């Protein structure tokens, strides 16, 4: 199952010290789980030719990011921007490098610039990246911000069963329903879960992904429990609610009945296609 594979990545990557990245290459294949610092340093050391094209320079800059050499990576991407302006990947990589360096304002500018250059970058999900950056800045100003605010503006109540209070999120004149929010969150988490260790912001997004899965009666039966468990591991800010909700989907007979009904409905719809 796609969701299970996506979330299993987190258990492999929890010890990585790289953080919060949406990294873009042209030729170099990072693989499903990216590369670690040691591998990046070895590749940089063994590189026997100077990158010439902007694509080679971009991928060299990506290696620098994975090697934690953020200032050098930024220098590379700025050079690409100067000589080959308006490339969406350059902007996104600059945003990532600045984020890893800890300069959230510049990261926000460049991630936003990447969206302007290509609104479909990362399948149109980068608005969530901007929301995460905003939340990080709020957290810097107030460490308890996450306890009383939702990163994406969602609300599923405080009962055992999640209840939809916000059906649509508007961002930059675009409307995102729960189905689209879930799809875009999966894309962003596929990147982010490779690199985070403890992060209540990421945990909250995972928690809400689980809530949407429960409400939509996902065909992937294990999706919500795995999402709730991963949110817990990453430090979700309201652990009591998380446990109540997780217990609900695991023990509620009413929820089990609704799942069976949803699965039967899904089965017959599939037959009719």
Short mmCIF file of C-alpha atoms in Angstrom, two decimals:
data_model
loop_
_atom_site.label_atom_id
_atom_site.label_comp_id
_atom_site.label_asym_id
_atom_site.label_seq_id
_atom_site.Cartn_x
_atom_site.Cartn_y
_atom_site.Cartn_z
CA UNK A 1 0.00 0.00 0.00
CA UNK A 2 1.32 3.44 -0.93
CA UNK A 3 0.49 5.03 2.41
CA UNK A 4 2.15 2.27 4.39
CA UNK A 5 5.30 2.46 2.24
CA UNK A 6 5.38 6.23 2.59
CA UNK A 7 5.13 6.08 6.35
CA UNK A 8 7.60 3.24 6.78
CA UNK A 9 10.18 5.69 5.45
CA UNK A 10 10.00 7.62 8.69
CA UNK A 11 11.26 4.69 10.72
CA UNK A 12 14.34 4.48 8.49
CA UNK A 13 15.05 8.21 8.55
CA UNK A 14 14.31 9.32 12.11
CA UNK A 15 18.01 9.60 12.94
CA UNK A 16 18.86 11.85 10.00
CA UNK A 17 20.05 15.31 10.96
CA UNK A 18 18.97 16.96 7.70
CA UNK A 19 15.70 18.77 8.13
CA UNK A 20 12.62 19.82 6.20
CA UNK A 21 13.66 19.60 2.57
CA UNK A 22 12.06 19.72 -0.86
CA UNK A 23 15.10 19.03 -3.01
CA UNK A 24 15.11 19.02 -6.81
CA UNK A 25 17.64 17.41 -9.15
CA UNK A 26 17.83 17.16 -12.93
CA UNK A 27 19.98 14.09 -13.59
CA UNK A 28 21.33 12.78 -10.30
CA UNK A 29 19.00 10.19 -8.75
CA UNK A 30 18.66 10.61 -4.99
CA UNK A 31 16.73 7.36 -4.65
CA UNK A 32 13.58 6.81 -2.63
CA UNK A 33 15.15 7.80 0.68
CA UNK A 34 17.64 10.42 -0.47
CA UNK A 35 21.26 10.13 0.63
CA UNK A 36 23.01 10.70 3.94
CA UNK A 37 25.74 13.19 4.79
CA UNK A 38 28.54 10.62 4.57
CA UNK A 39 27.50 9.48 1.09
CA UNK A 40 27.17 13.06 -0.11
CA UNK A 41 30.66 13.93 1.16
CA UNK A 42 32.11 10.86 -0.56
CA UNK A 43 30.45 11.75 -3.85
CA UNK A 44 31.76 15.30 -3.61
CA UNK A 45 35.25 14.03 -2.83
CA UNK A 46 35.24 11.55 -5.71
CA UNK A 47 33.84 13.98 -8.22
CA UNK A 48 36.58 14.37 -10.83
CA UNK A 49 35.01 16.97 -13.06
CA UNK A 50 33.76 20.46 -12.47
CA UNK A 51 30.06 20.92 -13.22
CA UNK A 52 29.58 22.91 -16.40
CA UNK A 53 25.91 23.05 -17.32
CA UNK A 54 23.32 24.60 -15.03
CA UNK A 55 21.77 21.16 -14.56
CA UNK A 56 25.09 19.70 -13.41
CA UNK A 57 25.61 22.71 -11.15
CA UNK A 58 22.13 22.26 -9.68
CA UNK A 59 22.76 18.61 -8.86
CA UNK A 60 26.16 19.50 -7.40
CA UNK A 61 24.37 22.04 -5.20
CA UNK A 62 21.98 19.32 -4.05
CA UNK A 63 24.96 17.19 -2.98
CA UNK A 64 26.23 20.18 -1.01
CA UNK A 65 22.87 20.39 0.76
CA UNK A 66 23.04 16.73 1.75
CA UNK A 67 26.63 17.30 2.88
CA UNK A 68 25.33 20.09 5.16
CA UNK A 69 27.40 22.66 3.27
CA UNK A 70 24.51 25.06 2.99
CA UNK A 71 26.43 28.28 2.34
CA UNK A 72 28.26 26.69 -0.58
CA UNK A 73 25.00 25.27 -1.92
CA UNK A 74 23.38 28.70 -1.74
CA UNK A 75 26.34 30.16 -3.63
CA UNK A 76 25.90 27.57 -6.40
CA UNK A 77 22.16 28.16 -6.71
CA UNK A 78 22.63 31.93 -6.74
CA UNK A 79 25.09 31.56 -9.60
CA UNK A 80 22.55 29.48 -11.52
CA UNK A 81 19.90 32.10 -10.77
CA UNK A 82 22.17 34.83 -12.10
CA UNK A 83 23.05 33.06 -15.35
CA UNK A 84 19.83 31.09 -15.89
CA UNK A 85 17.10 33.07 -14.12
CA UNK A 86 13.52 32.08 -13.40
CA UNK A 87 14.04 28.31 -13.03
CA UNK A 88 11.55 26.87 -10.54
CA UNK A 89 13.95 24.18 -9.32
CA UNK A 90 16.60 26.77 -8.52
CA UNK A 91 14.14 28.74 -6.41
CA UNK A 92 12.91 25.63 -4.58
CA UNK A 93 16.46 24.46 -3.85
CA UNK A 94 17.46 27.91 -2.63
CA UNK A 95 14.44 27.88 -0.34
CA UNK A 96 15.42 24.48 1.00
CA UNK A 97 19.04 25.50 1.56
CA UNK A 98 17.99 28.63 3.42
CA UNK A 99 15.52 26.64 5.51
CA UNK A 100 18.20 24.15 6.50
CA UNK A 101 20.51 27.03 7.32
CA UNK A 102 17.81 28.44 9.57
CA UNK A 103 16.95 31.55 7.56
CA UNK A 104 13.19 31.07 7.40
CA UNK A 105 12.41 34.46 5.86
CA UNK A 106 14.62 33.84 2.85
CA UNK A 107 13.37 30.27 2.67
CA UNK A 108 9.80 31.55 2.52
CA UNK A 109 10.69 34.02 -0.22
CA UNK A 110 12.35 31.40 -2.43
CA UNK A 111 9.75 28.68 -1.92
CA UNK A 112 7.13 31.28 -2.84
CA UNK A 113 9.20 32.25 -5.86
CA UNK A 114 9.31 28.60 -6.93
CA UNK A 115 5.52 28.48 -6.83
CA UNK A 116 5.29 31.66 -8.94
CA UNK A 117 7.60 30.16 -11.53
CA UNK A 118 5.84 26.81 -11.63
CA UNK A 119 2.57 26.47 -9.75
CA UNK A 120 2.68 22.71 -10.32
CA UNK A 121 6.08 22.15 -8.72
CA UNK A 122 5.80 19.14 -6.42
CA UNK A 123 2.40 18.51 -7.99
CA UNK A 124 1.05 21.81 -6.70
CA UNK A 125 1.67 20.93 -3.05
CA UNK A 126 4.23 23.62 -2.17
CA UNK A 127 1.56 25.83 -0.60
CA UNK A 128 1.77 23.40 2.32
CA UNK A 129 5.53 23.99 2.48
CA UNK A 130 4.85 27.72 2.79
CA UNK A 131 2.33 27.05 5.54
CA UNK A 132 4.92 24.97 7.38
CA UNK A 133 7.51 27.75 7.10
CA UNK A 134 4.97 30.24 8.47
CA UNK A 135 4.27 27.87 11.36
CA UNK A 136 7.99 27.51 12.08
CA UNK A 137 8.33 31.29 12.36
CA UNK A 138 5.31 31.43 14.65
CA UNK A 139 6.88 28.70 16.79
CA UNK A 140 10.06 30.74 17.08
CA UNK A 141 8.04 33.67 18.41
CA UNK A 142 5.89 31.50 20.66
CA UNK A 143 6.90 27.88 21.41
CA UNK A 144 3.30 27.10 22.43
CA UNK A 145 1.78 28.40 19.18
CA UNK A 146 1.21 24.90 17.80
CA UNK A 147 -0.97 23.93 20.78
CA UNK A 148 -3.68 26.45 19.89
CA UNK A 149 -3.28 26.81 16.12
CA UNK A 150 -3.58 24.52 13.12
CA UNK A 151 -0.83 24.78 10.51
CA UNK A 152 -3.20 24.40 7.56
CA UNK A 153 -6.28 25.89 9.21
CA UNK A 154 -8.13 22.60 9.67
CA UNK A 155 -10.39 21.63 12.57
CA UNK A 156 -11.68 18.15 13.37
CA UNK A 157 -12.98 18.87 16.86
CA UNK A 158 -11.97 17.28 20.15
CA UNK A 159 -14.27 14.24 20.27
CA UNK A 160 -13.18 10.63 19.86
CA UNK A 161 -14.52 10.56 16.30
CA UNK A 162 -13.12 13.32 14.07
CA UNK A 163 -15.76 15.76 12.88
CA UNK A 164 -15.29 18.07 9.89
CA UNK A 165 -15.56 21.71 10.88
CA UNK A 166 -13.51 23.12 7.98
CA UNK A 167 -14.23 21.61 4.57
CA UNK A 168 -12.15 23.93 2.40
CA UNK A 169 -8.88 25.83 2.75
CA UNK A 170 -8.17 28.86 0.58
CA UNK A 171 -4.59 29.85 -0.19
CA UNK A 172 -3.38 32.28 -2.86
CA UNK A 173 -6.84 32.36 -4.43
CA UNK A 174 -6.90 28.57 -4.73
CA UNK A 175 -9.40 26.35 -2.94
CA UNK A 176 -8.33 23.01 -1.50
CA UNK A 177 -10.90 20.47 -0.33
CA UNK A 178 -10.06 17.67 2.09
CA UNK A 179 -9.28 15.21 -0.69
CA UNK A 180 -6.78 17.62 -2.27
CA UNK A 181 -5.32 18.55 1.11
CA UNK A 182 -4.73 14.87 1.85
CA UNK A 183 -3.11 14.28 -1.56
CA UNK A 184 -0.83 17.32 -1.22
CA UNK A 185 0.03 16.45 2.38
CA UNK A 186 1.15 12.99 1.25
CA UNK A 187 3.51 14.56 -1.30
CA UNK A 188 5.00 16.95 1.24
CA UNK A 189 5.32 14.30 3.94
CA UNK A 190 7.02 11.95 1.49
CA UNK A 191 9.79 14.58 1.41
CA UNK A 192 9.66 15.70 5.02
CA UNK A 193 9.44 12.35 6.79
CA UNK A 194 12.86 11.47 5.42
CA UNK A 195 14.46 14.18 7.49
CA UNK A 196 12.55 15.09 10.65
CA UNK A 197 13.11 13.60 14.08
CA UNK A 198 10.84 15.39 16.55
CA UNK A 199 8.63 18.03 15.01
CA UNK A 200 5.16 18.97 16.32
CA UNK A 201 4.38 20.82 13.08
CA UNK A 202 4.89 17.73 10.93
CA UNK A 203 3.14 15.67 13.60
CA UNK A 204 0.05 17.87 13.39
CA UNK A 205 -0.16 17.49 9.62
CA UNK A 206 0.10 13.71 9.97
CA UNK A 207 -2.59 13.77 12.65
CA UNK A 208 -4.93 15.65 10.32
CA UNK A 209 -4.10 13.31 7.45
CA UNK A 210 -5.27 10.48 9.70
CA UNK A 211 -8.44 12.40 10.53
CA UNK A 212 -9.22 12.82 6.83
CA UNK A 213 -8.53 9.13 6.21
CA UNK A 214 -11.00 8.23 8.98
CA UNK A 215 -13.69 10.58 7.70
CA UNK A 216 -13.27 9.44 4.11
CA UNK A 217 -13.18 5.78 5.13
CA UNK A 218 -9.95 5.14 3.28
CA UNK A 219 -9.67 1.88 1.38
CA UNK A 220 -6.24 1.48 3.00
CA UNK A 221 -7.33 0.08 6.35
CA UNK A 222 -4.01 0.62 8.13
CA UNK A 223 -3.49 4.21 6.91
CA UNK A 224 -5.08 6.05 9.84
CA UNK A 225 -3.54 3.95 12.66
CA UNK A 226 -0.07 4.29 11.13
CA UNK A 227 -0.52 8.03 10.66
CA UNK A 228 -1.70 8.50 14.25
CA UNK A 229 1.22 6.42 15.55
CA UNK A 230 3.74 8.37 13.49
CA UNK A 231 2.26 11.68 14.66
CA UNK A 232 2.72 10.45 18.21
CA UNK A 233 6.36 9.52 17.57
CA UNK A 234 7.06 12.97 16.14
CA UNK A 235 5.63 14.75 19.17
CA UNK A 236 2.02 15.70 18.43
CA UNK A 237 1.10 18.55 20.76
CA UNK A 238 -2.13 16.99 22.11
CA UNK A 239 -1.20 13.37 22.90
CA UNK A 240 -4.37 12.72 24.92
CA UNK A 241 -6.63 13.52 21.96
CA UNK A 242 -4.43 11.45 19.68
CA UNK A 243 -4.74 8.38 21.91
CA UNK A 244 -8.51 8.83 22.25
CA UNK A 245 -8.89 9.06 18.48
CA UNK A 246 -6.58 6.14 17.81
CA UNK A 247 -8.47 4.05 20.34
CA UNK A 248 -11.75 5.00 18.65
CA UNK A 249 -10.75 3.61 15.26
CA UNK A 250 -9.28 0.47 16.82
CA UNK A 251 -12.13 -0.40 19.20
CA UNK A 252 -15.35 1.32 18.11
CA UNK A 253 -17.91 -1.17 16.81
CA UNK A 254 -19.78 1.65 15.08
CA UNK A 255 -16.65 2.71 13.23
CA UNK A 256 -15.92 -0.92 12.32
CA UNK A 257 -19.46 -1.26 10.93
CA UNK A 258 -19.07 1.91 8.85
CA UNK A 259 -15.75 0.64 7.51
CA UNK A 260 -17.29 -2.65 6.41
CA UNK A 261 -20.14 -0.79 4.71
CA UNK A 262 -17.66 1.55 2.99
CA UNK A 263 -15.57 -1.39 1.79
CA UNK A 264 -18.63 -3.15 0.37
CA UNK A 265 -19.66 0.05 -1.40
CA UNK A 266 -16.14 0.50 -2.76
CA UNK A 267 -16.10 -3.11 -3.98
CA UNK A 268 -19.34 -2.77 -5.95
CA UNK A 269 -18.31 0.59 -7.38
CA UNK A 270 -15.09 -1.02 -8.55
CA UNK A 271 -17.05 -3.79 -10.25
CA UNK A 272 -19.16 -1.25 -12.09
CA UNK A 273 -16.18 0.65 -13.51
#
